Tab-separated table of C-alpha atoms in Angstrom:
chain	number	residue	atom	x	y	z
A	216	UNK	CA	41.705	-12.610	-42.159
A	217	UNK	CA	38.227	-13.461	-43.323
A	218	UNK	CA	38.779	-16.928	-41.615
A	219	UNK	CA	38.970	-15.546	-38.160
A	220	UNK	CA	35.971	-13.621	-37.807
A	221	UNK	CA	34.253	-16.914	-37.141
A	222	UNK	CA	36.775	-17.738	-34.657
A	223	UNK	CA	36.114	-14.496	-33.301
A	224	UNK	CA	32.471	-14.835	-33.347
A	225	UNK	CA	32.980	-18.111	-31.338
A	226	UNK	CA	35.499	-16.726	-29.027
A	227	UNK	CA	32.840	-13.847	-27.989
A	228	UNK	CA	29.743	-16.166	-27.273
A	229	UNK	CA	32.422	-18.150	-25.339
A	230	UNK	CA	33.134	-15.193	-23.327
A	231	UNK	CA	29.090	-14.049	-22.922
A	232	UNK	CA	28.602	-17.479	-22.191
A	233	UNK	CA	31.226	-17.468	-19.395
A	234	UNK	CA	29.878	-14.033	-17.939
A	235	UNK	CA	26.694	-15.397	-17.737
A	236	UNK	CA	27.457	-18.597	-15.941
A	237	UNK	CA	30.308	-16.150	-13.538
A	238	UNK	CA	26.662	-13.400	-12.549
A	239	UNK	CA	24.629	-16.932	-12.028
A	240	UNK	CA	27.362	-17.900	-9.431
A	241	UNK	CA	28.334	-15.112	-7.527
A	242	UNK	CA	26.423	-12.299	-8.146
A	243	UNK	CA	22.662	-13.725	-8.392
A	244	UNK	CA	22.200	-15.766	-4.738
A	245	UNK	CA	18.812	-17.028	-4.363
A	246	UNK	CA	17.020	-15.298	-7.201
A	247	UNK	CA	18.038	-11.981	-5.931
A	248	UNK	CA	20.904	-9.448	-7.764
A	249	UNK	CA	21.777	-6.986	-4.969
A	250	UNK	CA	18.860	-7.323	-2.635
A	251	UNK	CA	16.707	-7.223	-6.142
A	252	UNK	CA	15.119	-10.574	-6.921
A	253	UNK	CA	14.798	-11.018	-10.608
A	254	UNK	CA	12.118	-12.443	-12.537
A	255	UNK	CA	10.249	-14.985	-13.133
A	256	UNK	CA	9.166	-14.730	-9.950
A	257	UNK	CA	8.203	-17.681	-8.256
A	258	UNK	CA	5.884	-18.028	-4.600
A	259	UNK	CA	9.604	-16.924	-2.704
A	260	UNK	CA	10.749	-13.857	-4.303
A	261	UNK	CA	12.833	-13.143	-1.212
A	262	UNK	CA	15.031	-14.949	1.114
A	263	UNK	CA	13.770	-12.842	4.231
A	264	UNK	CA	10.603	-14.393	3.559
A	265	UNK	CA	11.921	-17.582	5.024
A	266	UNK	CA	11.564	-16.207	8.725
A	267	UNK	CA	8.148	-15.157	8.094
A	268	UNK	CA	7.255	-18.768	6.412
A	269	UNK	CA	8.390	-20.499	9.548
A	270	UNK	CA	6.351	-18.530	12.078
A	271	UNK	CA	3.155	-19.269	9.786
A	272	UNK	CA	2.806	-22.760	11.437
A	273	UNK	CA	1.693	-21.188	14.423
A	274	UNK	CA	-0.613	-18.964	15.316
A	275	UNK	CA	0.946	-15.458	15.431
A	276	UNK	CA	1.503	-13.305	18.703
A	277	UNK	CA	0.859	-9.772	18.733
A	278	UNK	CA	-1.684	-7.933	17.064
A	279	UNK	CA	-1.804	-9.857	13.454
A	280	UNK	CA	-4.287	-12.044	12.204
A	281	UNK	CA	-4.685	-14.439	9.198
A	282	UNK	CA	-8.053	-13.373	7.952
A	283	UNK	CA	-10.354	-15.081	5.474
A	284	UNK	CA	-11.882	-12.271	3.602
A	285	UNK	CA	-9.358	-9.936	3.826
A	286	UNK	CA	-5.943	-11.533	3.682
A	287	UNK	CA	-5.132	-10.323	7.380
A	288	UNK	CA	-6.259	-8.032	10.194
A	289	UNK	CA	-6.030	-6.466	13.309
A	290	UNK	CA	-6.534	-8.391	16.279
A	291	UNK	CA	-9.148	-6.785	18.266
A	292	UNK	CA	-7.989	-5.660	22.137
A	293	UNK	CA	-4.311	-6.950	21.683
A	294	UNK	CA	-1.442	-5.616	21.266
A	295	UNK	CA	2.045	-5.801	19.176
A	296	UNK	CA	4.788	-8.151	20.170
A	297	UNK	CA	6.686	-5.498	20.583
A	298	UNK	CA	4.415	-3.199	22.442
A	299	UNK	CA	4.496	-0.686	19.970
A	300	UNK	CA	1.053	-0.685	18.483
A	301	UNK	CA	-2.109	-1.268	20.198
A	302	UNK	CA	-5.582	-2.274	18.511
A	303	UNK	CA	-8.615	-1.546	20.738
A	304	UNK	CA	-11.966	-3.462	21.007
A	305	UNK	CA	-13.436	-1.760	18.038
A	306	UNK	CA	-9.894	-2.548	15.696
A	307	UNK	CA	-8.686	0.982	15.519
A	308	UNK	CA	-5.366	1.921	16.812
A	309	UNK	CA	-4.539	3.096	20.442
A	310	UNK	CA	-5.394	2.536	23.992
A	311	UNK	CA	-8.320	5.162	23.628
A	312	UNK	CA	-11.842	3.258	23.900
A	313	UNK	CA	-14.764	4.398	21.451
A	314	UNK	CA	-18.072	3.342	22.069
A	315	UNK	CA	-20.707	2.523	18.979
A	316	UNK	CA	-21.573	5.999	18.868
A	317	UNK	CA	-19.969	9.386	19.096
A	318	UNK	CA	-20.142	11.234	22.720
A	319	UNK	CA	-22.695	13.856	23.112
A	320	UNK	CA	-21.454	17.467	21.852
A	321	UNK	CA	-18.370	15.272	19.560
A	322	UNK	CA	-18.124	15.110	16.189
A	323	UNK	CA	-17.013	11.769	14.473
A	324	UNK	CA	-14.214	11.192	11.714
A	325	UNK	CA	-13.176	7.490	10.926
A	326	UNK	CA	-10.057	6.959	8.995
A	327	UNK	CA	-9.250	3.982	6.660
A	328	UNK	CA	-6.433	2.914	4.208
A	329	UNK	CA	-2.882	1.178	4.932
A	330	UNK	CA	0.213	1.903	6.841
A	331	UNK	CA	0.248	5.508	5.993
A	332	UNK	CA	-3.408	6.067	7.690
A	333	UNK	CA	-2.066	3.263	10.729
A	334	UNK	CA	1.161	5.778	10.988
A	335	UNK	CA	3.311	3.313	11.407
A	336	UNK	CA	6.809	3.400	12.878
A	337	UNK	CA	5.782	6.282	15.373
A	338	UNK	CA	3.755	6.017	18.548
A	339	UNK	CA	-0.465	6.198	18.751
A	340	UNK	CA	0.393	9.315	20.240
A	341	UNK	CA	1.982	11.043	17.318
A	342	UNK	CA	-0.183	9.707	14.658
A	343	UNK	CA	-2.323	12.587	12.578
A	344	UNK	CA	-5.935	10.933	14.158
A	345	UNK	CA	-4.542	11.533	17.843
A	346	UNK	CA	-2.754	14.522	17.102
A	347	UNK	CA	-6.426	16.411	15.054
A	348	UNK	CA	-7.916	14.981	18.368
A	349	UNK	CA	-5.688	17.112	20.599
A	350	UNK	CA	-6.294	20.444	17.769
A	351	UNK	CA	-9.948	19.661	17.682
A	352	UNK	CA	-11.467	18.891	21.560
A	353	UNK	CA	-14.509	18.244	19.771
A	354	UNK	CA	-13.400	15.507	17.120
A	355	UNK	CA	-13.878	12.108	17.627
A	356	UNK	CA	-10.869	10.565	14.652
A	357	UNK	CA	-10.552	6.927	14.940
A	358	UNK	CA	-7.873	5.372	13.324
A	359	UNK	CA	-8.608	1.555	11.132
A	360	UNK	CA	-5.498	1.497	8.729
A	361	UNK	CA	-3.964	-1.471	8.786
A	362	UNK	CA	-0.667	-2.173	7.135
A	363	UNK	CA	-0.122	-2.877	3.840
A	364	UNK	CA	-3.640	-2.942	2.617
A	365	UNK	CA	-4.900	-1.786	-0.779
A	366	UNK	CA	-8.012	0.371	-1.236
A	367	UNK	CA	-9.401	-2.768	-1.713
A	368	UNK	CA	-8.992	-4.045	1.395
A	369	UNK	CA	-9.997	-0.379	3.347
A	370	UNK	CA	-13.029	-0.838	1.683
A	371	UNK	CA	-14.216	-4.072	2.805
A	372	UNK	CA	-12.858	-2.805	6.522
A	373	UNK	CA	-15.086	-0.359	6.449
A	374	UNK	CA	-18.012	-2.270	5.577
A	375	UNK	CA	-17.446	-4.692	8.527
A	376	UNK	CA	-16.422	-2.496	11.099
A	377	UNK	CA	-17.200	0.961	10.275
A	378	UNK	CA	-20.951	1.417	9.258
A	379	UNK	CA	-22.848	2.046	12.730
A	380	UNK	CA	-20.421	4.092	14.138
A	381	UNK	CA	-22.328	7.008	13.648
A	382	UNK	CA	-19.401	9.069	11.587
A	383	UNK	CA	-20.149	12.199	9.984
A	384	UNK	CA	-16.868	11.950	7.778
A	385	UNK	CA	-14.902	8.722	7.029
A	386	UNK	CA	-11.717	9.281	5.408
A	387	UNK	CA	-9.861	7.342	2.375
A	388	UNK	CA	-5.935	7.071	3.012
A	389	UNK	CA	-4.768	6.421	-1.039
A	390	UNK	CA	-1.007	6.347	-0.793
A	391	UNK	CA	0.553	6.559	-4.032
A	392	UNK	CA	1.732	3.501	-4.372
A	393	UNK	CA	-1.320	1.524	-3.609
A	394	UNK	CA	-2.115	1.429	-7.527
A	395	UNK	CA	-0.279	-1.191	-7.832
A	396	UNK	CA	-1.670	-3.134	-4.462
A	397	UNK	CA	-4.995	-2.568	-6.032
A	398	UNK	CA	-4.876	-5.337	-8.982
A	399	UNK	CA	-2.684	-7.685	-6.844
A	400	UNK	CA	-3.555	-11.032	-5.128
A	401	UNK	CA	-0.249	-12.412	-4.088
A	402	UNK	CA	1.827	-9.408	-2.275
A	403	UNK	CA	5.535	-10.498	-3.575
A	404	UNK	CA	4.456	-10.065	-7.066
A	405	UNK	CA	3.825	-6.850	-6.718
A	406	UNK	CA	6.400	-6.003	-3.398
A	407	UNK	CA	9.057	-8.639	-4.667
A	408	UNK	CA	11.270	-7.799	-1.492
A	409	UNK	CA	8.435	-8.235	1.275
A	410	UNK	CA	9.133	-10.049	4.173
A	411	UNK	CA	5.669	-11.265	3.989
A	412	UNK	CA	3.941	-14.037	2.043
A	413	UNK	CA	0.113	-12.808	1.862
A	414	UNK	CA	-3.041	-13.382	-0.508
A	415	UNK	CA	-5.679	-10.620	-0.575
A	416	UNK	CA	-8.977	-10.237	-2.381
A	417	UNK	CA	-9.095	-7.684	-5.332
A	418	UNK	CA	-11.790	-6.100	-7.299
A	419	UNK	CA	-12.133	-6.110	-11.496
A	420	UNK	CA	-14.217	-4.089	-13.604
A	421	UNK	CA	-17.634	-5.640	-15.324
A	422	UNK	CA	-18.564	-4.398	-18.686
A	423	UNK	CA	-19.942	-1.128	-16.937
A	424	UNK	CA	-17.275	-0.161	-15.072
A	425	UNK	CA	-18.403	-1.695	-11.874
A	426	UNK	CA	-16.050	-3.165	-9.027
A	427	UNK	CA	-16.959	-6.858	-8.840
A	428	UNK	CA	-15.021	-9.294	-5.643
A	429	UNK	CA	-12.609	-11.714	-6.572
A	430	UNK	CA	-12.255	-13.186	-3.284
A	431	UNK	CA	-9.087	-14.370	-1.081
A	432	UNK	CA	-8.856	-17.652	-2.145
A	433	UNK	CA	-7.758	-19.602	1.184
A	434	UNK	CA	-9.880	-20.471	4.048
A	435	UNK	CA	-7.270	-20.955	7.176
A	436	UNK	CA	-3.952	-19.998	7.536
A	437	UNK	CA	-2.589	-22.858	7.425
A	438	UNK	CA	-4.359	-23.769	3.645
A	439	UNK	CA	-1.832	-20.283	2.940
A	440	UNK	CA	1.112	-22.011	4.340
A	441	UNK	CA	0.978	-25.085	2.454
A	442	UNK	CA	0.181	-22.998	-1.149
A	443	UNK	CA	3.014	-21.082	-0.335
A	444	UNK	CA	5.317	-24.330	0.340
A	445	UNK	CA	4.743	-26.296	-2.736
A	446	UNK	CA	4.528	-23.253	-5.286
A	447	UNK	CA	0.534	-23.607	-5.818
A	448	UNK	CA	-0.601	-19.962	-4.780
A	449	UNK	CA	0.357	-18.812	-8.147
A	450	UNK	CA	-1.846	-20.749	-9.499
A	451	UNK	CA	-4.563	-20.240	-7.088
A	452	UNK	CA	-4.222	-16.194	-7.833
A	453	UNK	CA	-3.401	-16.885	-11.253
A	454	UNK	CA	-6.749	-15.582	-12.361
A	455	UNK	CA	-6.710	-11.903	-12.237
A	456	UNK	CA	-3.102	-11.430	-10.499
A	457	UNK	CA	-2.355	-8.396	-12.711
A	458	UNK	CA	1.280	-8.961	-12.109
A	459	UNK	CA	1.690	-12.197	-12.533
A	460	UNK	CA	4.090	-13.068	-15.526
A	461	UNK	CA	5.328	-9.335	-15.933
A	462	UNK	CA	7.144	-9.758	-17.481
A	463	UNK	CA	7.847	-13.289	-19.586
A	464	UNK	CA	11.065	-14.416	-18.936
A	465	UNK	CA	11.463	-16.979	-21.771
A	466	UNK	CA	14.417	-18.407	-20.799
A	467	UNK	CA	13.611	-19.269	-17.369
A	468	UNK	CA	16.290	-19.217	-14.710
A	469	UNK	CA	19.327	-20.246	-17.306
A	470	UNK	CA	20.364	-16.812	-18.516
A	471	UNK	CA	21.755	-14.302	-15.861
A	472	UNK	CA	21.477	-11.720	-18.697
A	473	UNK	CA	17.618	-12.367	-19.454
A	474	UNK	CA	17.095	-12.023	-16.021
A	475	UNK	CA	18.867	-9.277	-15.330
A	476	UNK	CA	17.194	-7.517	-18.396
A	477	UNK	CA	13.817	-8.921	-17.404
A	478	UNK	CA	14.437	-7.307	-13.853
A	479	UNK	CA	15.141	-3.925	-15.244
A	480	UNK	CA	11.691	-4.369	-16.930
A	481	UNK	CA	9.663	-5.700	-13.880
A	482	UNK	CA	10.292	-3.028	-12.074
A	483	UNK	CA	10.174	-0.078	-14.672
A	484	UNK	CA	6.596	-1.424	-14.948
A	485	UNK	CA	6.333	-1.714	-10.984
A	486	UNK	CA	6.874	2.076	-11.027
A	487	UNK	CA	3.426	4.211	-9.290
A	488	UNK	CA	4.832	6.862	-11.602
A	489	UNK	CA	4.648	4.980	-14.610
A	490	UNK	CA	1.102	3.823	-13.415
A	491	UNK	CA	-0.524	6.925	-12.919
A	492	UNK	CA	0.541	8.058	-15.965
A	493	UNK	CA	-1.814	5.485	-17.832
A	494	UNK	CA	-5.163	6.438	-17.080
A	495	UNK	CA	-6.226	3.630	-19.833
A	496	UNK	CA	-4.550	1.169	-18.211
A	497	UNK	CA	-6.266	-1.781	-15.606
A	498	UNK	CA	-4.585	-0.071	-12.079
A	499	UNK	CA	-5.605	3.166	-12.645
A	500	UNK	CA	-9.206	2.307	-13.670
A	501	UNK	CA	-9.483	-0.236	-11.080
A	502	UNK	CA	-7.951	2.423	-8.233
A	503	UNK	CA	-10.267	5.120	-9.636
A	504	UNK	CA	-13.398	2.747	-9.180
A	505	UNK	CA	-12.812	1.740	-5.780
A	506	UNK	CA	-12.497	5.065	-4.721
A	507	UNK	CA	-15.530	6.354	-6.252
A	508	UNK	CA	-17.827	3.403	-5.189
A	509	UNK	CA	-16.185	3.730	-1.714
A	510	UNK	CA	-17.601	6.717	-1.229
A	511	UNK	CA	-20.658	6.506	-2.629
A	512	UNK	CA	-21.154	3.685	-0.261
A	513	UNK	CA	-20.239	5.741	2.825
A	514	UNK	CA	-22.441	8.496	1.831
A	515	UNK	CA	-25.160	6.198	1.014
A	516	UNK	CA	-24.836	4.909	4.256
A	517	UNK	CA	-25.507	8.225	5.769
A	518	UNK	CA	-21.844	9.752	6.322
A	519	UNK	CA	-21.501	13.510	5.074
A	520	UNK	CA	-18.580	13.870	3.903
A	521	UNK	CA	-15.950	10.684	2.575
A	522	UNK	CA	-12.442	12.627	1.208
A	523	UNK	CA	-9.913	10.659	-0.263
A	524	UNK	CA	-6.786	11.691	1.688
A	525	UNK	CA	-3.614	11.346	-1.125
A	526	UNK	CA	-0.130	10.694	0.899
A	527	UNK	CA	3.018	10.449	-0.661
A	528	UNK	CA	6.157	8.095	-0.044
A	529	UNK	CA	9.498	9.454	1.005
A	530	UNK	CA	11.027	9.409	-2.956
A	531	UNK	CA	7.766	11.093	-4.012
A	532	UNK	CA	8.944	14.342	-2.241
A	533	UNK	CA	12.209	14.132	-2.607
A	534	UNK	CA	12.210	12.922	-6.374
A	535	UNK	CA	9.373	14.435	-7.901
A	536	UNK	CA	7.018	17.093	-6.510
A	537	UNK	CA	10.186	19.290	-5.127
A	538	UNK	CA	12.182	18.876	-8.177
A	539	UNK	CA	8.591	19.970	-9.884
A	540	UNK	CA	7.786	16.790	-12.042
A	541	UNK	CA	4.449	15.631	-10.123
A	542	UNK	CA	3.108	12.224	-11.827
A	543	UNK	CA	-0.246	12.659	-9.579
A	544	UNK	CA	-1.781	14.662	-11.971
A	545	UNK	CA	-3.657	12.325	-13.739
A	546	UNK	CA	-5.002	10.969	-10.388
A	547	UNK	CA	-6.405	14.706	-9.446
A	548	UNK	CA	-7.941	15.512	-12.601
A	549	UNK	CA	-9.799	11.957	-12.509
A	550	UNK	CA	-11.130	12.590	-9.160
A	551	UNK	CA	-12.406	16.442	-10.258
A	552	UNK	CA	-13.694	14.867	-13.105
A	553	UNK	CA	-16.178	11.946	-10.976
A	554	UNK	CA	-16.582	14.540	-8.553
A	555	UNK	CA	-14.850	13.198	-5.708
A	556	UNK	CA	-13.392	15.176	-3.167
A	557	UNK	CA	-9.906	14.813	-1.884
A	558	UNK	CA	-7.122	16.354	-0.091
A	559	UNK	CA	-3.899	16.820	-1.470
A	560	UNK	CA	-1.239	16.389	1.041
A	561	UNK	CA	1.373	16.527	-1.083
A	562	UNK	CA	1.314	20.452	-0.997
A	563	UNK	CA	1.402	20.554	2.725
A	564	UNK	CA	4.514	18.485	3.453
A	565	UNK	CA	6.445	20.284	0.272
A	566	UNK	CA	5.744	23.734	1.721
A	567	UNK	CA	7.028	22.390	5.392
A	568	UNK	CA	10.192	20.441	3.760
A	569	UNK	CA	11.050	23.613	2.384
A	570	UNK	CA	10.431	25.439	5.715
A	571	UNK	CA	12.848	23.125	7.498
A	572	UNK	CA	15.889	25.071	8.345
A	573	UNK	CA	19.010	23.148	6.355
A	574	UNK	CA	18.962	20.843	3.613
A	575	UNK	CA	17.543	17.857	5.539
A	576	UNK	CA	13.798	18.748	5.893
A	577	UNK	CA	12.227	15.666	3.966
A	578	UNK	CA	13.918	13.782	6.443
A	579	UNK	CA	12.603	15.420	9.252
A	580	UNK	CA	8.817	14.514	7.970
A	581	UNK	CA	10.015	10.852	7.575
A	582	UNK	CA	10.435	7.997	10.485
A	583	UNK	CA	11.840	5.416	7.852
A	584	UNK	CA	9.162	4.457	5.662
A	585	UNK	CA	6.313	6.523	6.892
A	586	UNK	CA	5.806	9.622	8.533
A	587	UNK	CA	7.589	10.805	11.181
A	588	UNK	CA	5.198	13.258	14.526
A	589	UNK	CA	6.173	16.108	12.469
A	590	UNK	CA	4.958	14.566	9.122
A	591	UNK	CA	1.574	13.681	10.531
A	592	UNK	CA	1.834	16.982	12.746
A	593	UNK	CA	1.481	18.401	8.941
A	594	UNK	CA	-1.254	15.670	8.185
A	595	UNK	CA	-3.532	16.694	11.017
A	596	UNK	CA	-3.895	20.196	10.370
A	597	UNK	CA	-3.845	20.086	6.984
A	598	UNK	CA	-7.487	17.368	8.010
A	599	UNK	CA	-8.616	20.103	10.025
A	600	UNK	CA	-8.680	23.170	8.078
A	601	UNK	CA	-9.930	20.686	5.513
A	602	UNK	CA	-13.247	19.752	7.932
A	603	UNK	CA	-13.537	23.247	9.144
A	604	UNK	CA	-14.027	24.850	5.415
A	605	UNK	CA	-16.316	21.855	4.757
A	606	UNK	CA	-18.543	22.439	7.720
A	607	UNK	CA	-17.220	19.080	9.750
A	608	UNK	CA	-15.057	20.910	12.069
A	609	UNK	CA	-15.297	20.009	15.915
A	610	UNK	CA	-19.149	21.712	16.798
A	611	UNK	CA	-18.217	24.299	18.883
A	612	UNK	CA	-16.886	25.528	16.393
A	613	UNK	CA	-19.293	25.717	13.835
């Protein structure tokens, strides 16, 4: 009997062996278990990125532009190639023209962060900036998100396009996930599934606690392209790409199994949850930095009011702050702590989801991925009653 339990020991790493080899070939296609790509992560994490890749060689229709300090832009006065989203001569969303200053008797608010602050996937019309214009006649609220941008990247917006505008408030879209865009360089190590292949700057900490650049590293788009193509952009962003190498996969690409336990663990740590639960830890310092030198900046620059305005993905509703486990905590107590004033509108869009007649009133806030006319419907008043108890309401009404 005792001579078979090597035999058996054999005949079970013969049968791992074979399990691993059957998940290689017909579960794990392209990197990707499931529509999951699995570490290590190379400069494709995602087949869909393919399409993107090929339209790189050209330069792009629409409203999107390769741009050298910030990764991309908004084209100015152009619009999306599906008609969808208009940029205006200043670079803020929708047909409305703004001059360099504020009409007489108006009141300006400017409005920066990513896709959350663009609204995208509804219509200029229902976003929260035009929709606090129609509540307030006397509010000027011009919209510069820009899709997928960290706070990083709202930052550096603002300094090129939004000082001189005359605004009395400039607001700082922080959607919860953008802790993680905020020590990235390479966007498919941190959004593995992305259909786009991007570089961005990013900001780390000096010995005082100070933001410091760490610039995009390519000049044209086309420099991008080729990085991209022969694998070299991770080691252009090597230096200071947080995620980069989380985690180790020491096997490589051989084992299925490593991979698929490596994947569980790339994304665990990929979790804004887990993030903001680590106030120690590089994202949250570096988040909490940009937003407190952002609006020291504005203020400094003679706006009177900069509030960071905290909006939370679909699964943040629906998986935590209505089943009363809130990870944001951390983030709130930070910003009392500096100082820094915000506006929670979390609160806001749990008190309407629960208004909603039926059992289907997240949804209703939601268009997809963002927020839906009667999500930002939520957004704008929730701004306004926001300006009006902090004196920035529309001046008639003051």
């Amino acid at each position: 009997m005792a001579a078979l339990k090597p035999k058996r020991i054999v005949l079970a790493l013969c049968l791992a062996l074979l399990a691993d080899i059957a998940t290689s070939l017909f579960l794990i296609r392209d990197g990707v278990f499931f529509n999951r790509p699995l570490p290590p992560f190379g400069a494709r994490t995602h087949p869909n990125q393919l399409a993107t890749l090929e339209k790189m060689g050209a330069e792009p229709a629409g409203n999107w532009a390769f741009d050298r300090e910030l990764g991309w832009n908004w084209r100015p006065s152009s619009v999306s190639e599906d008609g969808r989203y208009r940029i205006n001569a200043l670079g803020a969303r929708g047909p409305r023209e703004y001059g360099p200053a504020p009409l007489a008797g108006t009141r300006r608010v400017l409005t920066f962060g990513d896709s959350f602050t663009f609204c995208d996937e509804v219509g200029a019309e229902d976003s929260f900036q035009a929709q606090l214009e129609a509540l307030e006649s006397g509010l000027e609220v011009l919209n510069f998100g820009v899709s997928g941008y960290g706070t990083d990247q709202a930052w550096l917006r603002y300094r090129r396009v939004g000082r001189g505008l005359g605004a009395e408030v400039v607001c700082i879209g922080l959607m919860l996930e953008n802790i993680g865009r905020n020590v990235n360089r390479y966007r498919p190590l941190w959004a593995t599934r992305t259909g786009v292949c991007v570089t961005k700057p990013r900001f780390v900490l000096d010995a005082g606690g100070a933001p410091v650049l760490v610039p995009q590293p390519y000049a044209t788009r086309a420099e991008l392209l080729a990085a991209i193509l022969d694998g070299s952009v991770l080691e252009h962003v090597a230096e200071h790409e947080y995620w980069l190498g989380r985690p180790t996969v020491p096997s490589g690409k051989l084992s299925a199994f490593v991979r698929l336990s490596a994947g569980y663990l790339a994304y665990r740590e990929r979790t804004p949850a887990r993030l903001w639960r680590e106030p120690a830890g590089e994202p949250f310092r570096v988040t909490l930095a940009l937003l407190e030198h952002f609006q020291r900046e504005v203020l400094a620059d003679g706006a009177r009011l900069a509030p960071v305005l905290v909006f939370p993905a679909k699964e943040d509703l629906t998986r935590y702050a209505l089943t009363g486990r809130p990870y944001w905590l951390e983030l709130y107590a930070e910003l009392e702590r500096r100082g820094l004033p915000f506006l929670d509108l979390i609160e806001p869009l749990v008190e309407r989801a629960r208004a909603e007649p039926g059992e289907h009133g997240v949804q209703r806030l939601y268009e997809g991925g963002h927020l839906s006319a009667l999500g930002n419907a939520v957004v704008a008043r929730a701004l306004g009653e926001w300006l009006r108890a902090h004196g920035a309401g529309a001046p008639e009404e003051r």
